mmCIF file of C-alpha atoms and ligand atoms in Angstrom:
data_model
loop_
_atom_site.group_PDB
_atom_site.id
_atom_site.type_symbol
_atom_site.label_atom_id
_atom_site.label_comp_id
_atom_site.label_asym_id
_atom_site.label_seq_id
_atom_site.Cartn_x
_atom_site.Cartn_y
_atom_site.Cartn_z
ATOM 1 C CA MET A 13 76.635 93.727 77.776
ATOM 2 C CA ALA A 14 79.357 91.181 78.326
ATOM 3 C CA ASP A 15 77.014 88.995 80.353
ATOM 4 C CA GLU A 16 74.116 89.113 77.915
ATOM 5 C CA VAL A 17 73.205 85.716 76.471
ATOM 6 C CA MET A 18 73.150 85.733 72.680
ATOM 7 C CA PRO A 19 73.707 89.495 72.257
ATOM 8 C CA LEU A 20 72.594 90.798 68.878
ATOM 9 C CA GLY A 21 75.137 91.725 66.255
ATOM 10 C CA VAL A 22 75.668 92.529 62.604
ATOM 11 C CA PHE A 23 78.285 91.711 60.034
ATOM 12 C CA ALA A 24 80.012 94.981 59.207
ATOM 13 C CA SER A 25 82.877 96.058 56.990
ATOM 14 C CA VAL A 26 85.820 98.169 58.021
ATOM 15 C CA GLY A 27 87.498 97.842 54.633
ATOM 16 C CA ALA A 28 85.770 100.695 52.837
ATOM 17 C CA GLY A 29 84.635 103.659 54.905
ATOM 18 C CA LEU A 30 85.207 102.807 58.522
ATOM 19 C CA GLY A 31 83.349 105.823 59.943
ATOM 20 C CA ALA A 32 80.182 105.118 57.986
ATOM 21 C CA GLY A 33 80.332 101.502 58.991
ATOM 22 C CA ILE A 34 80.487 102.334 62.658
ATOM 23 C CA GLU A 35 77.711 104.948 62.410
ATOM 24 C CA LYS A 36 75.497 102.313 60.838
ATOM 25 C CA VAL A 37 76.228 99.920 63.656
ATOM 26 C CA VAL A 38 75.609 102.527 66.337
ATOM 27 C CA GLY A 39 72.330 103.447 64.686
ATOM 28 C CA LEU A 40 71.224 99.837 64.848
ATOM 29 C CA GLY A 41 71.740 99.629 68.584
ATOM 30 C CA VAL A 42 73.683 96.359 68.543
ATOM 31 C CA THR A 43 76.470 95.559 70.999
ATOM 32 C CA THR A 44 78.554 93.197 68.858
ATOM 33 C CA VAL A 45 79.887 93.019 65.304
ATOM 34 C CA GLN A 46 81.837 90.703 63.130
ATOM 35 C CA THR A 47 83.853 92.520 60.484
ATOM 36 C CA HIS A 48 85.736 91.665 57.327
ATOM 37 C CA ALA A 49 89.474 92.135 57.592
ATOM 38 C CA PRO A 50 90.651 95.252 55.781
ATOM 39 C CA ASP A 51 92.645 94.877 52.567
ATOM 40 C CA PRO A 52 96.254 93.704 53.086
ATOM 41 C CA ALA A 53 97.638 97.261 53.245
ATOM 42 C CA GLY A 54 95.263 98.078 56.113
ATOM 43 C CA ARG A 55 96.263 95.135 58.300
ATOM 44 C CA THR A 56 98.633 97.133 60.488
ATOM 45 C CA GLU A 57 98.841 97.351 64.252
ATOM 46 C CA ALA A 58 98.091 101.100 64.146
ATOM 47 C CA ASN A 59 94.959 100.543 62.048
ATOM 48 C CA ALA A 60 93.822 97.704 64.304
ATOM 49 C CA LYS A 61 94.171 99.907 67.386
ATOM 50 C CA ALA A 62 92.322 102.777 65.665
ATOM 51 C CA ILE A 63 89.429 100.502 64.673
ATOM 52 C CA ALA A 64 89.333 98.979 68.153
ATOM 53 C CA ALA A 65 89.120 102.445 69.718
ATOM 54 C CA GLN A 66 86.281 103.524 67.426
ATOM 55 C CA PHE A 67 84.229 100.434 68.174
ATOM 56 C CA ALA A 68 84.996 100.718 71.900
ATOM 57 C CA ASP A 69 83.834 104.341 71.900
ATOM 58 C CA ALA A 70 80.587 103.177 70.282
ATOM 59 C CA GLY A 71 80.115 100.503 72.954
ATOM 60 C CA VAL A 72 80.407 97.735 70.380
ATOM 61 C CA ALA A 73 82.500 94.597 70.869
ATOM 62 C CA VAL A 74 84.202 93.039 67.836
ATOM 63 C CA SER A 75 83.491 89.320 68.114
ATOM 64 C CA LEU A 76 85.246 88.012 64.985
ATOM 65 C CA ILE A 77 87.444 89.217 62.121
ATOM 66 C CA PHE A 78 86.573 87.505 58.838
ATOM 67 C CA CYS A 79 89.235 86.592 56.311
ATOM 68 C CA GLY A 80 88.991 87.376 52.626
ATOM 69 C CA TYR A 81 91.632 87.170 49.914
ATOM 70 C CA PRO A 82 92.299 89.014 46.647
ATOM 71 C CA GLY A 83 91.189 86.867 43.703
ATOM 72 C CA GLU A 84 88.127 85.297 45.319
ATOM 73 C CA SER A 85 84.870 85.294 43.355
ATOM 74 C CA TYR A 86 81.361 84.226 44.364
ATOM 75 C CA GLU A 87 79.996 84.574 40.832
ATOM 76 C CA SER A 88 78.830 80.947 40.700
ATOM 77 C CA ILE A 89 79.228 77.796 42.779
ATOM 78 C CA GLU A 90 81.755 76.446 40.237
ATOM 79 C CA ILE A 91 83.825 79.645 40.400
ATOM 80 C CA VAL A 92 83.747 79.537 44.208
ATOM 81 C CA LYS A 93 85.278 76.052 44.012
ATOM 82 C CA ASP A 94 88.177 77.402 41.967
ATOM 83 C CA THR A 95 88.814 80.693 43.738
ATOM 84 C CA VAL A 96 87.661 80.790 47.367
ATOM 85 C CA GLY A 97 89.550 80.111 50.559
ATOM 86 C CA LEU A 98 92.475 77.876 51.431
ATOM 87 C CA VAL A 99 91.450 74.970 49.170
ATOM 88 C CA PRO A 100 92.675 76.126 45.700
ATOM 89 C CA PRO A 101 96.266 74.777 45.544
ATOM 90 C CA ALA A 102 97.782 77.600 43.491
ATOM 91 C CA THR A 103 97.011 80.280 46.087
ATOM 92 C CA ARG A 104 97.041 78.121 49.214
ATOM 93 C CA ALA A 105 100.522 78.898 50.568
ATOM 94 C CA ASP A 106 100.147 82.645 50.045
ATOM 95 C CA ARG A 107 96.698 82.688 51.647
ATOM 96 C CA VAL A 108 97.922 80.725 54.644
ATOM 97 C CA GLU A 109 100.423 83.532 55.255
ATOM 98 C CA GLN A 110 97.701 86.158 54.710
ATOM 99 C CA THR A 111 95.476 84.338 57.198
ATOM 100 C CA LYS A 112 98.217 84.435 59.806
ATOM 101 C CA GLY A 113 98.550 88.170 59.113
ATOM 102 C CA ILE A 114 94.814 88.622 59.639
ATOM 103 C CA ALA A 115 95.114 86.694 62.911
ATOM 104 C CA ASP A 116 97.859 89.101 63.995
ATOM 105 C CA PHE A 117 95.526 91.975 63.071
ATOM 106 C CA ALA A 118 92.683 90.416 65.092
ATOM 107 C CA GLY A 119 95.032 90.070 68.058
ATOM 108 C CA TRP A 120 96.056 93.736 67.893
ATOM 109 C CA LEU A 121 92.417 94.729 67.611
ATOM 110 C CA GLY A 122 91.442 92.633 70.621
ATOM 111 C CA ALA A 123 88.983 90.382 68.794
ATOM 112 C CA PRO A 124 88.739 86.851 70.195
ATOM 113 C CA GLY A 125 89.085 85.048 66.879
ATOM 114 C CA ILE A 126 89.085 84.910 63.098
ATOM 115 C CA GLY A 127 86.488 83.519 60.689
ATOM 116 C CA VAL A 128 87.572 81.664 57.561
ATOM 117 C CA HIS A 129 85.862 80.454 54.390
ATOM 118 C CA VAL A 130 88.038 77.427 53.762
ATOM 119 C CA GLY A 131 86.509 76.724 50.347
ATOM 120 C CA PHE A 132 85.148 73.441 49.014
ATOM 121 C CA ILE A 133 86.864 70.800 51.129
ATOM 122 C CA SER A 134 87.063 67.451 49.341
ATOM 123 C CA GLU A 135 84.294 65.021 50.281
ATOM 124 C CA ASP A 136 86.849 62.213 49.770
ATOM 125 C CA HIS A 137 88.412 62.020 53.222
ATOM 126 C CA ASP A 138 91.267 59.809 51.979
ATOM 127 C CA SER A 139 92.305 62.204 49.210
ATOM 128 C CA PRO A 140 95.557 64.221 49.142
ATOM 129 C CA ASP A 141 93.477 67.415 48.851
ATOM 130 C CA PHE A 142 91.672 66.623 52.102
ATOM 131 C CA ALA A 143 94.972 65.852 53.857
ATOM 132 C CA ALA A 144 96.518 69.082 52.564
ATOM 133 C CA VAL A 145 93.637 71.151 53.930
ATOM 134 C CA VAL A 146 93.894 69.390 57.294
ATOM 135 C CA ASP A 147 97.607 70.289 57.385
ATOM 136 C CA VAL A 148 97.151 73.986 56.657
ATOM 137 C CA LEU A 149 94.252 74.326 59.083
ATOM 138 C CA GLY A 150 96.396 72.845 61.836
ATOM 139 C CA ASP A 151 99.186 75.257 60.960
ATOM 140 C CA VAL A 152 96.923 78.353 61.017
ATOM 141 C CA ALA A 153 95.011 77.173 64.102
ATOM 142 C CA ASP A 154 98.328 76.843 65.951
ATOM 143 C CA HIS A 155 99.297 80.379 64.919
ATOM 144 C CA CYS A 156 95.938 81.570 66.247
ATOM 145 C CA ALA A 157 96.375 79.614 69.480
ATOM 146 C CA GLY A 158 99.699 81.358 70.024
ATOM 147 C CA LEU A 159 97.776 84.644 69.961
ATOM 148 C CA GLY A 160 94.984 83.337 72.191
ATOM 149 C CA LEU A 161 92.517 83.347 69.279
ATOM 150 C CA THR A 162 89.935 80.912 67.987
ATOM 151 C CA MET A 163 89.685 79.990 64.307
ATOM 152 C CA ASN A 164 86.055 79.641 63.227
ATOM 153 C CA LEU A 165 85.305 77.884 59.949
ATOM 154 C CA GLU A 166 82.324 79.200 57.981
ATOM 155 C CA THR A 167 79.843 76.485 57.043
ATOM 156 C CA GLY A 168 78.148 75.693 53.786
ATOM 157 C CA GLN A 169 80.682 74.917 51.126
ATOM 158 C CA GLU A 170 80.916 71.300 52.231
ATOM 159 C CA THR A 171 78.566 68.861 53.957
ATOM 160 C CA ALA A 172 78.394 68.756 57.755
ATOM 161 C CA ASP A 173 79.910 65.255 57.611
ATOM 162 C CA THR A 174 83.003 66.527 55.829
ATOM 163 C CA LEU A 175 83.314 69.578 58.071
ATOM 164 C CA LEU A 176 83.061 67.318 61.106
ATOM 165 C CA ALA A 177 85.704 64.976 59.681
ATOM 166 C CA VAL A 178 88.068 67.922 59.159
ATOM 167 C CA LEU A 179 87.516 69.263 62.669
ATOM 168 C CA GLN A 180 88.138 65.833 64.182
ATOM 169 C CA LYS A 181 91.233 65.255 62.066
ATOM 170 C CA VAL A 182 92.813 68.672 62.772
ATOM 171 C CA ASP A 183 91.854 68.258 66.431
ATOM 172 C CA ARG A 184 92.737 71.664 67.897
ATOM 173 C CA PRO A 185 90.692 73.057 70.801
ATOM 174 C CA ASN A 186 90.689 76.582 69.325
ATOM 175 C CA LEU A 187 89.370 75.365 65.948
ATOM 176 C CA GLY A 188 85.590 75.416 65.563
ATOM 177 C CA VAL A 189 82.665 76.545 63.471
ATOM 178 C CA ASN A 190 80.961 79.793 62.518
ATOM 179 C CA PHE A 191 77.613 78.258 61.622
ATOM 180 C CA ASP A 192 75.738 79.945 58.781
ATOM 181 C CA PRO A 193 72.416 78.129 58.248
ATOM 182 C CA ALA A 194 71.618 79.962 55.001
ATOM 183 C CA ASN A 195 74.867 78.838 53.398
ATOM 184 C CA MET A 196 73.842 75.189 53.796
ATOM 185 C CA ILE A 197 70.793 76.049 51.667
ATOM 186 C CA LEU A 198 72.496 78.430 49.223
ATOM 187 C CA TYR A 199 75.192 75.865 48.373
ATOM 188 C CA GLY A 200 72.786 72.931 48.612
ATOM 189 C CA SER A 201 75.049 71.176 51.104
ATOM 190 C CA GLY A 202 72.468 69.917 53.581
ATOM 191 C CA GLU A 203 69.514 70.632 55.838
ATOM 192 C CA PRO A 204 70.782 73.384 58.176
ATOM 193 C CA LEU A 205 69.372 72.331 61.546
ATOM 194 C CA ALA A 206 70.519 68.714 61.186
ATOM 195 C CA ALA A 207 73.943 70.050 60.170
ATOM 196 C CA LEU A 208 74.028 72.369 63.191
ATOM 197 C CA ARG A 209 73.377 69.460 65.528
ATOM 198 C CA LYS A 210 76.075 67.402 63.806
ATOM 199 C CA VAL A 211 78.838 69.989 64.340
ATOM 200 C CA GLY A 212 77.306 71.442 67.528
ATOM 201 C CA ALA A 213 80.213 70.402 69.747
ATOM 202 C CA TYR A 214 82.449 72.694 67.686
ATOM 203 C CA LEU A 215 80.100 75.701 67.579
ATOM 204 C CA LYS A 216 81.936 78.944 68.373
ATOM 205 C CA SER A 217 79.900 81.622 66.549
ATOM 206 C CA CYS A 218 77.121 81.967 63.994
ATOM 207 C CA HIS A 219 75.506 84.010 61.284
ATOM 208 C CA CYS A 220 71.785 84.680 61.316
ATOM 209 C CA LYS A 221 71.048 84.584 57.611
ATOM 210 C CA ASP A 222 68.169 83.104 55.624
ATOM 211 C CA ALA A 223 67.725 81.660 52.135
ATOM 212 C CA THR A 224 65.473 79.598 49.905
ATOM 213 C CA TRP A 225 66.622 76.418 48.170
ATOM 214 C CA SER A 226 67.664 76.368 44.535
ATOM 215 C CA ALA A 227 65.668 74.220 42.080
ATOM 216 C CA GLN A 228 69.046 72.543 41.448
ATOM 217 C CA PRO A 229 70.757 72.397 44.862
ATOM 218 C CA GLY A 230 74.542 72.320 44.594
ATOM 219 C CA VAL A 231 74.446 73.345 40.932
ATOM 220 C CA THR A 232 72.944 76.824 41.089
ATOM 221 C CA TRP A 233 72.651 79.187 44.030
ATOM 222 C CA GLY A 234 69.662 79.331 46.278
ATOM 223 C CA LEU A 235 68.359 82.826 47.003
ATOM 224 C CA GLU A 236 69.370 84.823 50.078
ATOM 225 C CA THR A 237 66.318 86.440 51.716
ATOM 226 C CA PRO A 238 65.586 88.790 54.612
ATOM 227 C CA LEU A 239 65.770 86.967 57.944
ATOM 228 C CA GLY A 240 62.568 84.978 58.510
ATOM 229 C CA ALA A 241 61.548 84.941 54.828
ATOM 230 C CA GLY A 242 63.598 81.901 53.818
ATOM 231 C CA ASP A 243 63.658 78.159 54.483
ATOM 232 C CA VAL A 244 65.969 78.104 57.545
ATOM 233 C CA GLY A 245 63.268 78.429 60.200
ATOM 234 C CA ILE A 246 65.066 81.092 62.246
ATOM 235 C CA ASP A 247 62.995 80.451 65.379
ATOM 236 C CA LYS A 248 63.997 76.776 65.293
ATOM 237 C CA PHE A 249 67.593 77.770 64.530
ATOM 238 C CA VAL A 250 67.806 79.961 67.650
ATOM 239 C CA ALA A 251 66.028 77.281 69.703
ATOM 240 C CA THR A 252 68.621 74.742 68.547
ATOM 241 C CA LEU A 253 71.462 77.120 69.441
ATOM 242 C CA LYS A 254 69.974 77.381 72.931
ATOM 243 C CA GLU A 255 69.587 73.602 73.179
ATOM 244 C CA LEU A 256 73.287 73.243 72.293
ATOM 245 C CA GLY A 257 74.245 75.611 75.099
ATOM 246 C CA TYR A 258 75.352 78.399 72.766
ATOM 247 C CA THR A 259 75.524 81.825 74.439
ATOM 248 C CA GLY A 260 77.558 83.873 71.923
ATOM 249 C CA PRO A 261 76.395 86.638 69.584
ATOM 250 C CA LEU A 262 73.587 86.312 67.038
ATOM 251 C CA THR A 263 75.232 88.086 64.121
ATOM 252 C CA ILE A 264 72.920 89.087 61.289
ATOM 253 C CA GLU A 265 74.440 88.823 57.849
ATOM 254 C CA ARG A 266 72.540 90.416 54.948
ATOM 255 C CA GLU A 267 74.526 90.292 51.752
ATOM 256 C CA ILE A 268 72.960 93.148 49.835
ATOM 257 C CA SER A 269 73.878 96.830 49.957
ATOM 258 C CA GLY A 270 72.184 100.176 50.423
ATOM 259 C CA ALA A 271 69.110 101.268 52.334
ATOM 260 C CA GLN A 272 67.326 97.934 51.895
ATOM 261 C CA GLN A 273 70.201 96.168 53.672
ATOM 262 C CA ILE A 274 69.753 98.373 56.741
ATOM 263 C CA ALA A 275 65.962 98.019 56.657
ATOM 264 C CA ASP A 276 66.261 94.226 56.456
ATOM 265 C CA ILE A 277 68.804 94.167 59.300
ATOM 266 C CA GLN A 278 66.526 96.295 61.481
ATOM 267 C CA ALA A 279 63.605 93.931 60.808
ATOM 268 C CA GLY A 280 65.908 90.986 61.520
ATOM 269 C CA LEU A 281 66.988 92.468 64.845
ATOM 270 C CA GLN A 282 63.339 92.831 65.848
ATOM 271 C CA LEU A 283 62.640 89.256 64.789
ATOM 272 C CA LEU A 284 65.567 87.930 66.854
ATOM 273 C CA THR A 285 64.506 90.056 69.838
ATOM 274 C CA ASP A 286 61.017 88.534 69.644
ATOM 275 C CA ILE A 287 62.370 84.982 69.252
ATOM 276 C CA LYS A 288 64.727 85.414 72.217
ATOM 277 C CA GLN A 289 61.809 86.634 74.302
ATOM 278 C CA GLN A 290 59.637 83.688 73.282
ATOM 279 C CA LEU A 291 62.435 81.280 74.156
ATOM 280 C CA GLY A 292 63.178 82.970 77.471
ATOM 281 C CA ILE A 293 66.720 83.915 76.443
HETATM 282 MG MG1 MG B 4 78.024 83.755 56.532
#
């Protein structure tokens, strides 16, 4: 399992109903997961060890713990700008501390890194807002480095050029990218495969997610679709990952709930299995 190139995975949640979450994962036959961090009260060493043991018993490796913060809303692109991640100034300091706490949790759990939605980083690279985000990312990345963890920035809320500028400015070897091709489309922030190539040197993990473009990119959301039904071109996405030398997990993210979510994930796993076979992975 550990030696498998691009092992298949899913994005799971351990926040609400851990047992059910793990049963779902076991039923899907995957060997890796990314999970959301539990709510603040659940970010204890004892809980981390308990979750680690349950996943280990199921033969599933946790490849990333994703950060989320109370008060975030994905209701619209404008609301995301005001509420999500480390960008909004009013909540920044508190969320930096929460992020360090999530990193501690990931360390206890034995995950190799954390994933972060930074928020809408300013496209003005000379602005105070841009500089402030660079500062906090350096601070959190150093905390992660002290724990032996990577810090993987989710893509999509800014252009690849701005993400690249941030990565170069912060300049920490453990800071990289969790590339989500669908987010580039959903937020209207750029053609995903060109963006992947642009930040490819910083690629640490990815989401396999698909979407169709909005009629008004950047103003209204695009539409998330089952894997293979959107505009990403998942076969080309995986081929580009291979070309870049990526060997980490292919983690399917399907942001709906219920039986359809599981059905779509199962179809997505089959699609990725077929693509890997075609590409000789
Ligand atoms: Mg994602």
